[in-house]
Structure formats: structure tokens, C-alpha cells
Short mmCIF file of N, CA and C in Angstrom, two decimals:
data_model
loop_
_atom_site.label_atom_id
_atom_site.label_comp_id
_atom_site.label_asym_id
_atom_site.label_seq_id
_atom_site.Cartn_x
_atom_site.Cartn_y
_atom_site.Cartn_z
N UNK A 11 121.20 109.82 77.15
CA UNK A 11 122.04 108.84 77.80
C UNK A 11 122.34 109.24 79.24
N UNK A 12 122.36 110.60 79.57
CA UNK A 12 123.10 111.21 81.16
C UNK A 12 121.72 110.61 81.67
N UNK A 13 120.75 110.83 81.04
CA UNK A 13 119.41 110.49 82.08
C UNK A 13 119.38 108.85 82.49
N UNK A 14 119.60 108.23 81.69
CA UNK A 14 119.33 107.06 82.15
C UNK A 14 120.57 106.26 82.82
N UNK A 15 122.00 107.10 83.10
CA UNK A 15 122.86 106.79 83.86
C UNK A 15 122.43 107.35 85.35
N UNK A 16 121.96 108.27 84.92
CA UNK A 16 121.06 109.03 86.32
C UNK A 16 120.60 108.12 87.38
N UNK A 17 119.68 107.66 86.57
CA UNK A 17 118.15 106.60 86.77
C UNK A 17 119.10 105.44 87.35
N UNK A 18 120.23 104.67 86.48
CA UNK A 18 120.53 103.52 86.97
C UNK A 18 121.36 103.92 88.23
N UNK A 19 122.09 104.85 88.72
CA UNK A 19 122.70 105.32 90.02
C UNK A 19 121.35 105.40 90.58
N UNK A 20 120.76 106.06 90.98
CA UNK A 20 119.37 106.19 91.41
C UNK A 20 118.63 104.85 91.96
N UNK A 21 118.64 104.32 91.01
CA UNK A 21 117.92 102.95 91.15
C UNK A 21 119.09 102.09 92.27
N UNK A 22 120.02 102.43 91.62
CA UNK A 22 120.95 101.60 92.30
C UNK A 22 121.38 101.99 94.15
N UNK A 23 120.88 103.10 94.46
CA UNK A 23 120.81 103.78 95.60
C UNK A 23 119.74 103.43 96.22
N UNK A 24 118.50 103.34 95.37
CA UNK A 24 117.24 102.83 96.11
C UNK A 24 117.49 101.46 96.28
N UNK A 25 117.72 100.57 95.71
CA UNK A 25 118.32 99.52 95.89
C UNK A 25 119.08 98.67 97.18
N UNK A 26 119.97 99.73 97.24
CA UNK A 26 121.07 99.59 98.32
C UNK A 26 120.07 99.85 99.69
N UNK A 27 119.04 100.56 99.86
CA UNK A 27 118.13 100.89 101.06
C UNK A 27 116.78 100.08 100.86
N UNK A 28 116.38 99.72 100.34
CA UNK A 28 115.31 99.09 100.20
C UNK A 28 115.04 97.79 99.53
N UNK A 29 116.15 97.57 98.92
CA UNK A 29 116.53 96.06 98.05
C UNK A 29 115.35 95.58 97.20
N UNK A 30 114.98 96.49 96.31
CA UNK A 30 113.89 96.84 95.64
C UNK A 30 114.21 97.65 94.62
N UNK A 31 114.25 98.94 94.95
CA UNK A 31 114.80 99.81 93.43
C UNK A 31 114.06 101.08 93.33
N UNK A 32 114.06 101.83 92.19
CA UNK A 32 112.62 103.01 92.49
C UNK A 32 111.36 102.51 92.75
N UNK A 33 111.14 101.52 92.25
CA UNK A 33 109.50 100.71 92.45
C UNK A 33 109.17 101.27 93.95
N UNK A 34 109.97 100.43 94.53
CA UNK A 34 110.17 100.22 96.49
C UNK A 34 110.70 101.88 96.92
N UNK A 35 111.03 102.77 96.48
CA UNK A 35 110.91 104.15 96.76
C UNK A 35 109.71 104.71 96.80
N UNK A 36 109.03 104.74 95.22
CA UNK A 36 108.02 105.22 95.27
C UNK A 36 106.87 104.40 96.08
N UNK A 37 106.88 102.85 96.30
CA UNK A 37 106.13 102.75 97.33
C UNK A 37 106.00 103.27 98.54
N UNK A 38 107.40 103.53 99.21
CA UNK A 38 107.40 103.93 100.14
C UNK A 38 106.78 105.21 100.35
N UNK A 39 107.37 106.53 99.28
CA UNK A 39 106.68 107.60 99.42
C UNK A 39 104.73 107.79 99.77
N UNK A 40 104.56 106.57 98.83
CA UNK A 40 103.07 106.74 98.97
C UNK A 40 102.65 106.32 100.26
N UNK A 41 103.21 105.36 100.83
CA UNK A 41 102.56 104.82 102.29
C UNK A 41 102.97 105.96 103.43
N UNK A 42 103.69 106.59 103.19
CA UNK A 42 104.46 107.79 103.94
C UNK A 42 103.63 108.69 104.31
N UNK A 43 102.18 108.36 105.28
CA UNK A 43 100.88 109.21 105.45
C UNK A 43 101.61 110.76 105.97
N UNK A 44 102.66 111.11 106.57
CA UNK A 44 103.24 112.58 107.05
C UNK A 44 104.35 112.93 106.14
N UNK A 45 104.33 112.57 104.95
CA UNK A 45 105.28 112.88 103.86
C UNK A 45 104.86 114.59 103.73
N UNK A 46 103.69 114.79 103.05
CA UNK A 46 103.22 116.01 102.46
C UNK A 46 103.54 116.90 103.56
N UNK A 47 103.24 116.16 104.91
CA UNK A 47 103.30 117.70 105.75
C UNK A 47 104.71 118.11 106.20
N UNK A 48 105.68 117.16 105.99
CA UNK A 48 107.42 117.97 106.52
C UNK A 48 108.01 118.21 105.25
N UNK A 49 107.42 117.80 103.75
CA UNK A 49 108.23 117.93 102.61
C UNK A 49 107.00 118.73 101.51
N UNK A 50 107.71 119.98 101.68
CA UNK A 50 107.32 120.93 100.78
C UNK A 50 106.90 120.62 99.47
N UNK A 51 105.92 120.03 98.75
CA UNK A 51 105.91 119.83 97.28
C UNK A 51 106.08 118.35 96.82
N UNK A 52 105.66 117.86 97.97
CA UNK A 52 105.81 116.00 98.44
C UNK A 52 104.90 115.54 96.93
N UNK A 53 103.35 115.98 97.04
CA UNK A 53 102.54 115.54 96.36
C UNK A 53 103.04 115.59 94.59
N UNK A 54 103.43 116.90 94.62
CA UNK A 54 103.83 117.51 93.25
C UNK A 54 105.00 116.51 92.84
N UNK A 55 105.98 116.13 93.80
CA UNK A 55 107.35 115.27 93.44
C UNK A 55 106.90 113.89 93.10
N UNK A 56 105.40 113.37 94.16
CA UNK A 56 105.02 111.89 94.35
C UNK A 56 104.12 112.06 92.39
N UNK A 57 103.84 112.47 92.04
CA UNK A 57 102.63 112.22 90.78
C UNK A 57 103.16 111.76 89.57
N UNK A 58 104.73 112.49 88.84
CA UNK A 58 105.12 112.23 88.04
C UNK A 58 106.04 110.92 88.27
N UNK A 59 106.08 110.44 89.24
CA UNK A 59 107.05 109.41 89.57
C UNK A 59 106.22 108.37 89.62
N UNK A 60 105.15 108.25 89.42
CA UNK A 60 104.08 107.16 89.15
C UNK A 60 104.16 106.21 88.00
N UNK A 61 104.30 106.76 86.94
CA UNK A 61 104.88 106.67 85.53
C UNK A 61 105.84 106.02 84.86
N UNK A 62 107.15 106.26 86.09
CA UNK A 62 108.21 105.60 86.03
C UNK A 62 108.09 103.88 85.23
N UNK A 63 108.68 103.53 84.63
CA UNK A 63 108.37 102.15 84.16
C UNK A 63 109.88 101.69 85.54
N UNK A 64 109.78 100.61 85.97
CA UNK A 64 110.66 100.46 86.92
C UNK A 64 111.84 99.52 86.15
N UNK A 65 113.13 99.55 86.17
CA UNK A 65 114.49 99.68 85.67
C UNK A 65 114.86 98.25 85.43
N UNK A 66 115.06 97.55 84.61
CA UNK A 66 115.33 95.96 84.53
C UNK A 66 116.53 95.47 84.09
#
């Protein structure tokens, strides 16, 4: 249950910046061609977040 109160704050944060949700996060990360090179472990953070089913 903590996880998916997590997720809905979360979502609800991505939300508030992108008026979209994690979907529209993780898009963003991927289009983010200089992500990997200022964020340490970018790729490793971007893979499992693919998966995500997005929050309804």
C-alpha cells in the first residue's frame, strides 16, 4: 500500500509539471539526448521505468 501512495504523490508531482503524469516523465527522460551524460546512472534509472503501467 506505501508503494502505491508513493506512485500516486509521484504521479501527482509529474502531473503538476507536465500535465501528463509518469507516462510524460518518462517521456521526457527518453527524449533528454544529455540526460546520461550530467546524471550518473540515467540509463540504469531510465530501463526499469519503462514497465511502469501508467496510473488511472
Amino acid at each position: 500500500m506505501e508503494f502505491m501512495n508513493s506512485y500516486k504523490r509521484f504521479d501527482n508531482l509529474c502531473r503538476d509539471m507536465n500535465r501528463i503524469g509518469i507516462t510524460g516523465y518518462i517521456e521526457d527522460m527518453k527524449i533528454a539526448a544529455n540526460g546520461a551524460y550530467y546524471v550518473h546512472g540515467w540509463k540504469e534509472e531510465l530501463s526499469p521505468t519503462e514497465t511502469i503501467p501508467p496510473y488511472t
